[in-house]
Amino acid sequence: MKFTEFLKGKGAKSSIFMGIFYAVCMLGIFLPGYTAIPGNIDQLPIAIVNEDTGEVGAQIAENLKGQLPFEEIKTNISNKAALEDLEDNELALVIHIPEAFSANLQNGDVSSSIDFTVNEASATVVASTMNQVVSQINTQLSTQFSQQTAEGILMNLNVPKEQAQEMAEKIDNSYVGNIVTINDIPDGMHNNMLPMFLTMALYVGAMIAAMQLVGAFKANRGKATKTRLFVYVQVTAVIIGILAGLISAAIAFGINDVSGEMFIQIWEQQILNYWVSFNFTATVIFLFGEAGMLLNIPVLLFQTIANGATISRDLMYAPYEWASYISPMYYSVQAYFANIFGSTSVSPFLMGLTLVGIVAMLINIVIVWIFHKPLQVDKA
């Protein structure tokens, strides 16, 4: 056999096609998706809560509102409500100016600080970007208000130059920005990316299983009714989810800094993840056969951006944001952020994940009912 004949074979042609197809899909989906960073940073919502009874707080709030690059800045909100929204990732940053800020600053009190609160149990880019923003704000305010405080006090006091200089040096550190982190994630990228890795580990396996189990469904037609075979496929998917979920949860606990109390909850979610992912990816396999994998691959890649692990919905371009509402990976990742690292309710995300699975299974039932004609069952 000549090499040219080998290249004309089905295996070589398929390999060449998949190599090009995967490269086009990956770069064509990833690169446009990540151009949202830092371009869409201004879409992140933040809150500035001014409770200062003096004039300085109002001036700071107004200046920050005009200088910060964010389009949505909430000001008519209480600090308690703002922190609750931050907990639910409806806000990316809360800037709180306390009641006695002006008085403390004018008195040279080292307790004159502004609270900057960031939620680490959120998309990686959001948390890191907010920390950078806070650092820049603190640098500017520290320089600005140490000078203003010194000038204000020295103007109100008739003191000799030597004492005035000594006084100014003490006042130099009168402002300190207080950075508060809620839902702290342990150090290490493996901890920050754990929600995504747990989700993807079972999603990819379920996608491959969808092709194999649907293939088994078709291969066994005539040996049992299609209803019975469909039930067999679903039960098998649940069994695989139980086993794969147990192993994946054990690996995560062996490597990551996760509380032992979370093991059962993570295992249960992994079982749900697998079953939902299986039905979600099996839809195109039931419809188009093995060729459906050509659609499953770009859908998988699309969800790696739309799942919210790296960039939040506020930063996503419209197609990725729309995809997040029907993406099993999005609901799973957000459920893990809430369950493992956060204190917000996990229920909405698990309900969303379950709803995607039920809808996908119902679609599969309709496809099997319409497109897979009944065959006479061999009773032998």
Tab-separated table of N, CA, C and O in Angstrom, residues 26-125:
chain	number	residue	atom	x	y	z
A	26	MET	N	-11.669	25.373	18.902
A	26	MET	CA	-11.067	25.848	20.139
A	26	MET	C	-10.639	27.307	20.034
A	26	MET	O	-10.982	28.128	20.892
A	27	LEU	N	-9.908	27.638	18.978
A	27	LEU	CA	-9.439	29.013	18.830
A	27	LEU	C	-10.594	29.953	18.477
A	27	LEU	O	-10.637	31.094	18.943
A	28	GLY	N	-11.518	29.457	17.669
A	28	GLY	CA	-12.648	30.285	17.262
A	28	GLY	C	-13.613	30.592	18.382
A	28	GLY	O	-14.367	31.566	18.320
A	29	ILE	N	-13.597	29.751	19.436
A	29	ILE	CA	-14.473	29.971	20.594
A	29	ILE	C	-13.723	30.651	21.736
A	29	ILE	O	-14.202	31.617	22.327
A	30	PHE	N	-12.520	30.166	22.058
A	30	PHE	CA	-11.775	30.694	23.195
A	30	PHE	C	-11.310	32.137	22.977
A	30	PHE	O	-11.501	32.995	23.834
A	31	LEU	N	-10.655	32.386	21.843
A	31	LEU	CA	-10.064	33.709	21.638
A	31	LEU	C	-11.098	34.829	21.631
A	31	LEU	O	-10.911	35.837	22.334
A	32	PRO	N	-12.217	34.707	20.894
A	32	PRO	CA	-13.227	35.774	20.979
A	32	PRO	C	-13.819	35.905	22.384
A	32	PRO	O	-14.095	37.015	22.850
A	33	GLY	N	-14.014	34.765	23.056
A	33	GLY	CA	-14.613	34.798	24.391
A	33	GLY	C	-13.768	35.547	25.393
A	33	GLY	O	-14.285	36.324	26.208
A	34	TYR	N	-12.448	35.357	25.335
A	34	TYR	CA	-11.570	35.989	26.318
A	34	TYR	C	-11.181	37.413	25.949
A	34	TYR	O	-10.520	38.084	26.742
A	35	THR	N	-11.572	37.897	24.773
A	35	THR	CA	-11.343	39.310	24.465
A	35	THR	C	-12.229	40.197	25.334
A	35	THR	O	-12.053	41.415	25.364
A	36	ALA	N	-13.181	39.587	26.037
A	36	ALA	CA	-14.023	40.357	26.971
A	36	ALA	C	-13.217	40.881	28.146
A	36	ALA	O	-13.681	41.752	28.892
A	37	ILE	N	-11.985	40.361	28.315
A	37	ILE	CA	-11.106	40.794	29.398
A	37	ILE	C	-9.930	41.561	28.780
A	37	ILE	O	-9.218	41.004	27.942
A	38	PRO	N	-9.651	42.802	29.152
A	38	PRO	CA	-10.381	43.605	30.139
A	38	PRO	C	-11.473	44.490	29.524
A	38	PRO	O	-11.985	45.376	30.201
A	39	GLY	N	-11.793	44.262	28.267
A	39	GLY	CA	-12.722	45.146	27.567
A	39	GLY	C	-14.049	45.353	28.255
A	39	GLY	O	-14.614	46.446	28.209
A	40	ASN	N	-14.579	44.317	28.910
A	40	ASN	CA	-15.912	44.417	29.521
A	40	ASN	C	-15.875	44.601	31.037
A	40	ASN	O	-16.888	44.425	31.707
A	41	ILE	N	-14.715	44.954	31.561
A	41	ILE	CA	-14.601	45.138	33.012
A	41	ILE	C	-15.579	46.195	33.509
A	41	ILE	O	-16.098	46.128	34.627
A	42	ASP	N	-15.854	47.189	32.654
A	42	ASP	CA	-16.772	48.252	33.077
A	42	ASP	C	-18.199	47.772	33.276
A	42	ASP	O	-19.042	48.496	33.821
A	43	GLN	N	-18.503	46.529	32.857
A	43	GLN	CA	-19.852	45.986	33.025
A	43	GLN	C	-20.080	45.420	34.427
A	43	GLN	O	-21.217	45.086	34.776
A	44	LEU	N	-19.026	45.305	35.215
A	44	LEU	CA	-19.173	44.765	36.567
A	44	LEU	C	-19.890	45.774	37.464
A	44	LEU	O	-19.509	46.954	37.514
A	45	PRO	N	-20.918	45.344	38.186
A	45	PRO	CA	-21.634	46.259	39.088
A	45	PRO	C	-20.937	46.343	40.454
A	45	PRO	O	-20.480	45.336	40.993
A	46	ILE	N	-20.834	47.552	41.002
A	46	ILE	CA	-20.255	47.740	42.333
A	46	ILE	C	-21.182	48.662	43.135
A	46	ILE	O	-22.137	49.219	42.596
A	47	ALA	N	-20.884	48.809	44.412
A	47	ALA	CA	-21.679	49.699	45.274
A	47	ALA	C	-20.749	50.581	46.092
A	47	ALA	O	-19.698	50.128	46.559
A	48	ILE	N	-21.119	51.853	46.222
A	48	ILE	CA	-20.426	52.782	47.116
A	48	ILE	C	-21.420	53.213	48.188
A	48	ILE	O	-22.420	53.872	47.888
A	49	VAL	N	-21.165	52.796	49.411
A	49	VAL	CA	-22.077	53.087	50.525
A	49	VAL	C	-21.431	54.140	51.413
A	49	VAL	O	-20.421	53.884	52.072
A	50	ASN	N	-21.990	55.337	51.425
A	50	ASN	CA	-21.454	56.434	52.225
A	50	ASN	C	-22.337	56.671	53.448
A	50	ASN	O	-23.462	57.152	53.330
A	51	GLU	N	-21.819	56.344	54.635
A	51	GLU	CA	-22.543	56.584	55.883
A	51	GLU	C	-21.897	57.702	56.692
A	51	GLU	O	-22.292	57.957	57.833
A	52	ASP	N	-20.890	58.353	56.113
A	52	ASP	CA	-20.153	59.409	56.811
A	52	ASP	C	-21.058	60.615	57.056
A	52	ASP	O	-21.724	61.113	56.143
A	53	THR	N	-21.056	61.102	58.295
A	53	THR	CA	-21.883	62.258	58.641
A	53	THR	C	-21.185	63.573	58.302
A	53	THR	O	-21.808	64.634	58.357
A	54	GLY	N	-19.905	63.514	57.957
A	54	GLY	CA	-19.166	64.721	57.583
A	54	GLY	C	-19.170	64.938	56.085
A	54	GLY	O	-19.878	64.259	55.327
A	55	GLU	N	-18.340	65.890	55.654
A	55	GLU	CA	-18.304	66.258	54.243
A	55	GLU	C	-17.318	65.421	53.430
A	55	GLU	O	-17.448	65.301	52.215
A	56	VAL	N	-16.313	64.869	54.103
A	56	VAL	CA	-15.251	64.162	53.376
A	56	VAL	C	-15.804	62.925	52.677
A	56	VAL	O	-15.480	62.643	51.516
A	57	GLY	N	-16.658	62.185	53.364
A	57	GLY	CA	-17.199	60.961	52.781
A	57	GLY	C	-17.968	61.221	51.506
A	57	GLY	O	-17.833	60.499	50.509
A	58	ALA	N	-18.784	62.264	51.514
A	58	ALA	CA	-19.564	62.613	50.325
A	58	ALA	C	-18.651	62.985	49.171
A	58	ALA	O	-18.902	62.634	48.006
A	59	GLN	N	-17.548	63.700	49.493
A	59	GLN	CA	-16.595	64.095	48.454
A	59	GLN	C	-15.907	62.873	47.852
A	59	GLN	O	-15.766	62.757	46.634
A	60	ILE	N	-15.510	61.931	48.723
A	60	ILE	CA	-14.856	60.710	48.240
A	60	ILE	C	-15.813	59.909	47.369
A	60	ILE	O	-15.451	59.444	46.278
A	61	ALA	N	-17.041	59.742	47.852
A	61	ALA	CA	-18.024	58.963	47.097
A	61	ALA	C	-18.268	59.561	45.716
A	61	ALA	O	-18.336	58.847	44.710
A	62	GLU	N	-18.372	60.886	45.670
A	62	GLU	CA	-18.629	61.557	44.396
A	62	GLU	C	-17.422	61.416	43.458
A	62	GLU	O	-17.575	61.184	42.253
A	63	ASN	N	-16.221	61.576	44.007
A	63	ASN	CA	-15.006	61.443	43.189
A	63	ASN	C	-14.846	60.030	42.647
A	63	ASN	O	-14.520	59.839	41.472
A	64	LEU	N	-15.086	59.042	43.510
A	64	LEU	CA	-14.957	57.653	43.068
A	64	LEU	C	-15.983	57.329	41.986
A	64	LEU	O	-15.674	56.652	41.002
A	65	LYS	N	-17.180	57.822	42.162
A	65	LYS	CA	-18.231	57.567	41.189
A	65	LYS	C	-17.861	58.127	39.817
A	65	LYS	O	-18.176	57.542	38.775
A	66	GLY	N	-17.160	59.272	39.820
A	66	GLY	CA	-16.772	59.884	38.557
A	66	GLY	C	-15.525	59.280	37.946
A	66	GLY	O	-15.345	59.300	36.723
A	67	GLN	N	-14.639	58.698	38.792
A	67	GLN	CA	-13.353	58.218	38.311
A	67	GLN	C	-13.325	56.724	38.005
A	67	GLN	O	-12.605	56.299	37.097
A	68	LEU	N	-14.096	55.939	38.745
A	68	LEU	CA	-14.055	54.494	38.528
A	68	LEU	C	-14.678	54.138	37.181
A	68	LEU	O	-15.641	54.770	36.744
A	69	PRO	N	-14.149	53.107	36.510
A	69	PRO	CA	-14.569	52.812	35.131
A	69	PRO	C	-15.852	51.993	35.013
A	69	PRO	O	-16.178	51.524	33.926
A	70	PHE	N	-16.579	51.811	36.113
A	70	PHE	CA	-17.748	50.936	36.090
A	70	PHE	C	-19.010	51.710	35.722
A	70	PHE	O	-19.271	52.790	36.244
A	71	GLU	N	-19.811	51.119	34.836
A	71	GLU	CA	-21.033	51.777	34.374
A	71	GLU	C	-22.143	51.721	35.422
A	71	GLU	O	-22.936	52.638	35.547
A	72	GLU	N	-22.207	50.618	36.167
A	72	GLU	CA	-23.258	50.470	37.178
A	72	GLU	C	-22.663	50.589	38.578
A	72	GLU	O	-21.988	49.674	39.055
A	73	ILE	N	-22.893	51.742	39.207
A	73	ILE	CA	-22.413	51.977	40.567
A	73	ILE	C	-23.617	52.313	41.437
A	73	ILE	O	-24.228	53.373	41.294
A	74	LYS	N	-23.959	51.406	42.327
A	74	LYS	CA	-25.097	51.630	43.218
A	74	LYS	C	-24.661	52.498	44.397
A	74	LYS	O	-23.639	52.258	45.021
A	75	THR	N	-25.466	53.496	44.693
A	75	THR	CA	-25.182	54.367	45.843
A	75	THR	C	-26.344	54.399	46.832
A	75	THR	O	-26.131	54.572	48.024
A	76	ASN	N	-27.549	54.270	46.337
A	76	ASN	CA	-28.725	54.292	47.222
A	76	ASN	C	-29.010	52.886	47.755
A	76	ASN	O	-30.021	52.263	47.418
A	77	ILE	N	-28.094	52.401	48.570
A	77	ILE	CA	-28.215	51.047	49.107
A	77	ILE	C	-27.523	50.998	50.462
A	77	ILE	O	-26.515	51.669	50.678
A	78	SER	N	-28.079	50.245	51.391
A	78	SER	CA	-27.466	50.109	52.712
A	78	SER	C	-26.270	49.171	52.635
A	78	SER	O	-26.159	48.364	51.710
A	79	ASN	N	-25.388	49.284	53.621
A	79	ASN	CA	-24.213	48.427	53.628
A	79	ASN	C	-24.606	46.956	53.786
A	79	ASN	O	-24.012	46.071	53.149
A	80	LYS	N	-25.624	46.690	54.600
A	80	LYS	CA	-26.084	45.312	54.805
A	80	LYS	C	-26.607	44.713	53.500
A	80	LYS	O	-26.249	43.586	53.125
A	81	ALA	N	-27.436	45.481	52.786
A	81	ALA	CA	-27.991	44.991	51.517
A	81	ALA	C	-26.892	44.806	50.479
A	81	ALA	O	-26.912	43.846	49.695
A	82	ALA	N	-25.925	45.710	50.465
A	82	ALA	CA	-24.822	45.617	49.505
A	82	ALA	C	-23.990	44.364	49.749
A	82	ALA	O	-23.605	43.661	48.806
A	83	LEU	N	-23.719	44.072	51.020
A	83	LEU	CA	-22.930	42.880	51.348
A	83	LEU	C	-23.694	41.604	51.003
A	83	LEU	O	-23.088	40.603	50.606
A	84	GLU	N	-25.015	41.630	51.158
A	84	GLU	CA	-25.824	40.471	50.769
A	84	GLU	C	-25.762	40.251	49.258
A	84	GLU	O	-25.652	39.118	48.787
A	85	ASP	N	-25.823	41.347	48.494
A	85	ASP	CA	-25.704	41.238	47.039
A	85	ASP	C	-24.314	40.751	46.637
A	85	ASP	O	-24.164	40.001	45.676
A	86	LEU	N	-23.300	41.191	47.372
A	86	LEU	CA	-21.934	40.737	47.111
A	86	LEU	C	-21.817	39.238	47.367
A	86	LEU	O	-21.172	38.509	46.606
A	87	GLU	N	-22.449	38.777	48.432
A	87	GLU	CA	-22.449	37.354	48.767
A	87	GLU	C	-23.047	36.520	47.644
A	87	GLU	O	-22.567	35.423	47.338
A	88	ASP	N	-24.070	37.064	46.986
A	88	ASP	CA	-24.741	36.352	45.890
A	88	ASP	C	-24.115	36.652	44.533
A	88	ASP	O	-24.670	36.288	43.495
A	89	ASN	N	-22.954	37.340	44.545
A	89	ASN	CA	-22.240	37.713	43.318
A	89	ASN	C	-23.062	38.600	42.397
A	89	ASN	O	-22.861	38.627	41.181
A	90	GLU	N	-23.994	39.355	42.975
A	90	GLU	CA	-24.732	40.357	42.209
A	90	GLU	C	-23.982	41.682	42.187
A	90	GLU	O	-24.320	42.584	41.425
A	91	LEU	N	-22.979	41.809	43.050
A	91	LEU	CA	-22.055	42.935	43.049
A	91	LEU	C	-20.635	42.381	43.048
A	91	LEU	O	-20.387	41.280	43.559
A	92	ALA	N	-19.705	43.136	42.487
A	92	ALA	CA	-18.314	42.688	42.437
A	92	ALA	C	-17.461	43.323	43.529
A	92	ALA	O	-16.412	42.793	43.886
A	93	LEU	N	-17.910	44.463	44.049
A	93	LEU	CA	-17.135	45.192	45.060
A	93	LEU	C	-18.078	46.080	45.864
A	93	LEU	O	-18.993	46.687	45.298
A	94	VAL	N	-17.836	46.170	47.173
A	94	VAL	CA	-18.589	47.093	48.034
A	94	VAL	C	-17.585	48.014	48.712
A	94	VAL	O	-16.671	47.554	49.417
A	95	ILE	N	-17.750	49.320	48.489
A	95	ILE	CA	-16.912	50.342	49.130
A	95	ILE	C	-17.757	51.005	50.208
A	95	ILE	O	-18.789	51.619	49.908
A	96	HIS	N	-17.319	50.878	51.454
A	96	HIS	CA	-18.104	51.389	52.583
A	96	HIS	C	-17.325	52.478	53.309
A	96	HIS	O	-16.222	52.236	53.812
A	97	ILE	N	-17.904	53.678	53.343
A	97	ILE	CA	-17.311	54.801	54.079
A	97	ILE	C	-18.053	54.911	55.406
A	97	ILE	O	-19.241	55.247	55.426
A	98	PRO	N	-17.386	54.634	56.535
A	98	PRO	CA	-18.087	54.569	57.827
A	98	PRO	C	-18.534	55.941	58.334
A	98	PRO	O	-18.095	56.991	57.856
A	99	GLU	N	-19.376	55.894	59.339
A	99	GLU	CA	-20.043	57.096	59.862
A	99	GLU	C	-19.064	58.139	60.386
A	99	GLU	O	-19.232	59.336	60.163
A	100	ALA	N	-18.036	57.700	61.084
A	100	ALA	CA	-17.116	58.644	61.739
A	100	ALA	C	-15.874	58.920	60.908
A	100	ALA	O	-14.860	59.389	61.434
A	101	PHE	N	-15.911	58.650	59.611
A	101	PHE	CA	-14.705	58.770	58.786
A	101	PHE	C	-14.157	60.195	58.793
A	101	PHE	O	-12.960	60.416	59.020
A	102	SER	N	-14.992	61.199	58.557
A	102	SER	CA	-14.527	62.594	58.506
A	102	SER	C	-13.928	63.023	59.843
A	102	SER	O	-12.844	63.633	59.898
A	103	ALA	N	-14.624	62.680	60.912
A	103	ALA	CA	-14.153	63.076	62.246
A	103	ALA	C	-12.807	62.435	62.563
A	103	ALA	O	-11.885	63.102	63.044
A	104	ASN	N	-12.671	61.146	62.248
A	104	ASN	CA	-11.408	60.455	62.528
A	104	ASN	C	-10.270	61.028	61.684
A	104	ASN	O	-9.147	61.185	62.159
A	105	LEU	N	-10.588	61.326	60.436
A	105	LEU	CA	-9.560	61.844	59.542
A	105	LEU	C	-9.081	63.210	60.007
A	105	LEU	O	-7.877	63.496	60.014
A	106	GLN	N	-10.015	64.054	60.404
A	106	GLN	CA	-9.650	65.402	60.842
A	106	GLN	C	-8.883	65.374	62.158
A	106	GLN	O	-8.074	66.265	62.428
A	107	ASN	N	-9.124	64.360	62.978
A	107	ASN	CA	-8.418	64.239	64.258
A	107	ASN	C	-7.100	63.498	64.134
A	107	ASN	O	-6.395	63.307	65.127
A	108	GLY	N	-6.787	63.061	62.917
A	108	GLY	CA	-5.557	62.304	62.722
A	108	GLY	C	-5.625	60.915	63.301
A	108	GLY	O	-4.596	60.303	63.615
A	109	ASP	N	-6.808	60.404	63.484
A	109	ASP	CA	-7.027	59.077	64.076
A	109	ASP	C	-6.660	57.994	63.058
A	109	ASP	O	-7.134	58.000	61.919
A	110	VAL	N	-5.827	57.049	63.472
A	110	VAL	CA	-5.394	55.989	62.559
A	110	VAL	C	-6.524	55.026	62.220
A	110	VAL	O	-6.380	54.180	61.356
A	111	SER	N	-7.657	55.181	62.924
A	111	SER	CA	-8.790	54.294	62.626
A	111	SER	C	-9.645	54.818	61.481
A	111	SER	O	-10.696	54.264	61.192
A	112	SER	N	-9.215	55.920	60.843
A	112	SER	CA	-9.982	56.471	59.720
A	112	SER	C	-9.727	55.627	58.484
A	112	SER	O	-8.735	55.818	57.791
A	113	SER	N	-10.605	54.690	58.234
A	113	SER	CA	-10.406	53.769	57.117
A	113	SER	C	-11.697	53.580	56.336
A	113	SER	O	-12.796	53.808	56.843
A	114	ILE	N	-11.539	53.174	55.092
A	114	ILE	CA	-12.658	52.827	54.225
A	114	ILE	C	-12.599	51.327	53.997
A	114	ILE	O	-11.527	50.764	53.764
A	115	ASP	N	-13.747	50.661	54.070
A	115	ASP	CA	-13.792	49.210	53.878
A	115	ASP	C	-14.035	48.885	52.410
A	115	ASP	O	-14.996	49.369	51.804
A	116	PHE	N	-13.173	48.052	51.842
A	116	PHE	CA	-13.334	47.552	50.485
A	116	PHE	C	-13.546	46.041	50.580
A	116	PHE	O	-12.630	45.302	50.962
A	117	THR	N	-14.741	45.570	50.271
A	117	THR	CA	-15.067	44.153	50.455
A	117	THR	C	-15.185	43.456	49.109
A	117	THR	O	-15.906	43.910	48.218
A	118	VAL	N	-14.456	42.340	48.988
A	118	VAL	CA	-14.415	41.545	47.753
A	118	VAL	C	-14.811	40.116	48.084
A	118	VAL	O	-14.439	39.591	49.141
A	119	ASN	N	-15.557	39.484	47.201
A	119	ASN	CA	-15.966	38.084	47.371
A	119	ASN	C	-15.060	37.195	46.537
A	119	ASN	O	-15.091	37.236	45.309
A	120	GLU	N	-14.248	36.386	47.195
A	120	GLU	CA	-13.323	35.514	46.461
A	120	GLU	C	-14.028	34.317	45.828
A	120	GLU	O	-13.511	33.716	44.889
A	121	ALA	N	-15.195	33.950	46.362
A	121	ALA	CA	-15.939	32.816	45.800
A	121	ALA	C	-16.722	33.288	44.580
A	121	ALA	O	-17.950	33.255	44.536
A	122	SER	N	-15.971	33.747	43.590
A	122	SER	CA	-16.566	34.255	42.357
A	122	SER	C	-15.611	33.967	41.219
A	122	SER	O	-14.551	33.364	41.422
A	123	ALA	N	-15.966	34.397	40.019
A	123	ALA	CA	-15.103	34.169	38.865
A	123	ALA	C	-13.707	34.715	39.133
A	123	ALA	O	-13.536	35.780	39.731
A	124	THR	N	-12.695	33.977	38.677
A	124	THR	CA	-11.300	34.319	38.961
A	124	THR	C	-10.956	35.740	38.552
A	124	THR	O	-10.324	36.481	39.310
A	125	VAL	N	-11.370	36.136	37.362
A	125	VAL	CA	-11.036	37.469	36.855
A	125	VAL	C	-11.680	38.558	37.700
A	125	VAL	O	-11.083	39.604	37.948
